[in-house]
Amino acid sequence: MGFLDRFSKDGRDARALAKNAARAVNKYMQSPDRLKALQALRDDGSDDALYSLMKRFGMMYDKTIEDEQEKEWVFEWLVEKGAKVLPALKRYMLSADSISWPLRVLDKVVDGKDGRIDLIAAVLERHEPGYERDPTKKIQLMTHLAGLKHARVPALVAPYLADMDEGVRYAAVEALLKQGDEAAARLPLLDVLAKEESLRLRLRIADGFADLGWSVADRRAEIEKAIPDSFQLDGRGDAVHIRKKPGAKE
């Protein structure tokens, strides 16, 4: 094959990939036609094709059953490919607005928690605590980290207790409580409880401290003012705990 033939073939391949990538996320096409495009991307198998395949996760189709079936097809095929999809997966997770499906893929193609946390940490670097027009991605990352019990998680999650979005702060609180690491989480959560305006967050922190038996220690005065009415403080000295009031509603 000569140079011009190779150049021409590469050009044809690039055009075919671009056409199939566009068809794969065209919500106005019929599902069978879209599936053909997805299959063509699968058969291509390049990183660019895999990245384009993952874009199907971000497209919503009006027919919910078919939408779910197509996404499930993409998910199962990516899982079958295993670690080969990681370069494209990282690229997609860094750029996408919503990553619930890619996080599921990550859990399946990376065995160790450290490897998963490495990738999640890289994504979080692009979404620091603060204002974002759409906080969905940060909430998804916090929620996913909550299910990965690991010593590295509290340090990744704690900064988001100061995020501007209440949903992100709540997801960070949930993640810290689910980790159950008192040494890492107790003081940051007490800081939030003392100054947080959201009743929902204060209820969750108070409930978590009550369930886990964590002490408020020498911060009794400020915490007593901040806890919701359905809770009280018991004990003295370093053994001051948050308790649910008798008869308080769950």
XYZ file of C-alpha atoms in Angstrom:
250
model
C 0.000 0.000 0.000
C 1.467 3.350 -1.054
C 1.627 6.574 0.938
C -1.340 8.133 -0.845
C -3.395 4.972 -0.330
C -2.603 5.015 3.396
C -3.445 8.706 3.646
C -6.730 8.093 1.880
C -7.622 5.137 4.115
C -6.842 7.094 7.270
C -9.049 9.873 6.025
C -11.901 7.480 5.312
C -11.534 5.908 8.767
C -11.606 9.312 10.441
C -14.705 10.352 8.512
C -16.440 7.068 9.361
C -15.611 7.478 13.050
C -16.938 11.041 13.067
C -20.141 9.965 11.305
C -20.771 7.077 13.700
C -19.936 9.251 16.719
C -22.583 11.770 15.619
C -25.177 9.083 14.930
C -24.563 7.373 18.281
C -25.827 10.432 20.163
C -28.514 11.586 17.721
C -31.746 11.361 19.693
C -33.814 11.910 16.551
C -32.633 8.663 14.939
C -34.398 5.358 15.430
C -32.871 3.092 18.044
C -31.778 0.354 15.555
C -29.897 2.935 13.467
C -28.242 4.374 16.543
C -27.278 0.879 17.679
C -25.561 0.249 14.338
C -23.435 3.322 14.940
C -22.597 2.139 18.455
C -21.591 -1.260 17.089
C -19.359 0.403 14.501
C -17.611 2.358 17.260
C -17.189 -0.869 19.200
C -15.655 -2.579 16.175
C -13.284 0.346 15.625
C -11.977 -0.087 19.194
C -9.637 2.923 19.157
C -9.475 5.301 22.128
C -11.348 7.921 20.104
C -14.041 5.399 19.231
C -14.368 4.269 22.844
C -14.625 7.889 23.973
C -17.353 8.487 21.394
C -19.102 5.326 22.549
C -19.152 6.626 26.119
C -20.857 9.816 24.982
C -24.012 7.737 24.650
C -24.196 7.823 28.471
C -24.688 11.581 28.296
C -27.536 11.562 25.766
C -31.152 11.200 26.909
C -33.591 9.502 24.524
C -37.311 10.188 24.844
C -38.200 6.479 24.888
C -36.900 5.576 28.322
C -36.848 1.797 27.881
C -34.780 1.981 24.703
C -32.581 4.659 26.262
C -31.782 2.365 29.175
C -31.224 -0.630 26.905
C -28.719 1.233 24.735
C -26.811 2.523 27.744
C -26.798 -0.943 29.281
C -25.433 -2.347 26.007
C -22.595 0.208 26.027
C -21.904 -0.479 29.710
C -21.720 -4.256 29.289
C -19.466 -4.028 26.260
C -17.072 -1.613 27.977
C -16.890 -3.897 31.000
C -16.092 -6.798 28.706
C -13.133 -4.848 27.277
C -11.710 -4.392 30.777
C -8.748 -2.145 31.538
C -8.275 -1.338 27.832
C -11.030 1.260 28.181
C -9.273 3.216 30.964
C -7.606 5.942 28.817
C -10.924 6.748 27.131
C -12.802 6.406 30.427
C -10.553 8.932 32.159
C -10.898 11.327 29.232
C -14.670 11.030 29.312
C -14.947 11.393 33.092
C -12.858 14.564 32.946
C -15.066 16.141 30.285
C -18.614 14.867 30.916
C -21.234 16.721 32.955
C -22.703 13.543 34.465
C -20.689 10.399 35.198
C -22.952 7.939 37.002
C -22.596 5.290 34.263
C -18.818 5.778 33.851
C -18.385 5.360 37.613
C -20.150 2.008 37.311
C -17.753 1.070 34.516
C -14.801 2.136 36.678
C -15.878 -0.200 39.470
C -15.955 -3.117 37.048
C -12.728 -2.571 35.115
C -10.407 -1.599 38.000
C -10.024 -4.220 40.742
C -8.290 -2.275 43.510
C -9.809 0.682 45.360
C -6.563 2.655 45.042
C -6.785 2.620 41.259
C -10.392 3.813 41.319
C -9.602 6.533 43.840
C -6.645 7.710 41.731
C -8.941 8.365 38.789
C -11.645 9.978 40.937
C -9.031 12.232 42.537
C -7.894 13.339 39.074
C -11.475 14.268 38.193
C -11.958 16.132 41.471
C -8.936 18.300 40.657
C -11.042 19.758 37.831
C -13.961 20.421 40.198
C -12.630 22.117 43.293
C -14.936 23.245 46.124
C -16.758 26.418 45.191
C -19.414 27.548 42.748
C -20.338 25.476 39.705
C -23.383 26.090 37.577
C -24.194 22.375 37.628
C -22.942 20.553 40.743
C -24.234 17.145 39.583
C -20.780 15.743 38.890
C -19.404 16.671 42.302
C -22.415 15.099 44.016
C -21.939 11.903 42.008
C -18.252 11.765 42.963
C -18.987 12.341 46.663
C -21.694 9.669 46.603
C -19.399 7.185 44.906
C -16.567 7.833 47.343
C -18.998 7.188 50.204
C -19.202 3.583 49.043
C -15.418 3.153 48.783
C -14.341 2.686 52.380
C -10.679 3.652 52.306
C -8.238 5.741 54.348
C -7.768 8.165 51.431
C -11.431 9.095 51.125
C -11.873 11.533 54.066
C -9.090 13.819 52.843
C -10.641 13.923 49.369
C -14.145 14.570 50.656
C -13.598 16.998 53.566
C -12.849 20.114 51.461
C -16.314 19.833 49.898
C -17.922 20.505 53.271
C -17.313 24.149 52.322
C -18.787 23.921 48.822
C -21.323 26.597 47.867
C -23.951 24.024 46.883
C -25.956 22.450 49.705
C -26.318 19.195 47.789
C -22.552 18.842 47.482
C -22.066 19.640 51.175
C -24.698 17.075 52.123
C -23.063 14.401 49.933
C -19.693 15.187 51.558
C -21.216 14.864 55.041
C -22.800 11.551 54.045
C -19.496 10.272 52.674
C -17.577 11.159 55.836
C -20.156 9.547 58.105
C -20.247 6.381 56.015
C -16.449 6.111 56.177
C -16.739 5.972 59.979
C -13.224 7.379 60.462
C -13.662 9.399 63.666
C -10.105 10.731 63.734
C -10.459 12.187 60.245
C -14.092 13.283 60.280
C -15.146 14.317 63.785
C -13.647 17.810 63.938
C -14.505 18.855 60.360
C -18.103 17.754 60.892
C -18.339 19.597 64.219
C -17.112 22.741 62.456
C -19.913 22.368 59.924
C -22.525 21.619 62.584
C -21.568 24.768 64.511
C -21.995 27.150 61.568
C -24.198 25.421 58.968
C -27.503 27.153 58.207
C -29.102 24.176 56.470
C -31.307 22.258 58.891
C -31.063 19.193 56.663
C -27.294 19.077 57.073
C -27.386 19.710 60.805
C -29.940 16.932 61.216
C -27.752 14.500 59.248
C -24.610 15.343 61.226
C -26.407 15.137 64.575
C -27.986 11.836 63.587
C -24.614 10.506 62.447
C -22.890 11.474 65.696
C -25.706 9.880 67.677
C -25.471 6.625 65.719
C -21.668 6.459 65.742
C -21.255 7.545 69.363
C -18.749 10.280 68.537
C -18.132 12.842 71.281
C -18.343 16.626 70.905
C -15.791 16.885 73.757
C -14.936 20.480 74.720
C -17.233 22.071 72.133
C -20.389 21.560 74.143
C -21.436 25.226 74.322
C -21.404 25.951 70.585
C -22.790 22.556 69.568
C -25.653 22.799 72.051
C -26.776 25.974 70.275
C -26.500 24.379 66.838
C -28.084 20.938 67.184
C -31.692 20.583 65.971
C -34.516 20.521 68.517
C -34.938 16.749 68.223
C -31.460 16.180 69.735
C -29.786 16.875 73.064
C -26.336 16.605 74.632
C -25.568 14.100 77.365
C -22.463 13.621 79.489
C -19.635 15.843 80.628
C -15.954 16.508 79.997
C -14.605 14.604 77.019
C -17.607 12.261 77.019
C -20.307 14.627 75.744
C -22.479 12.928 73.139
C -25.355 13.896 70.895
C -28.497 11.900 71.658
C -31.950 11.809 70.146
C -34.535 13.174 72.517
C -36.937 10.536 73.860
C -40.017 10.471 71.685
C -38.413 12.501 68.888
C -39.566 11.545 65.393
C -37.102 9.620 63.236
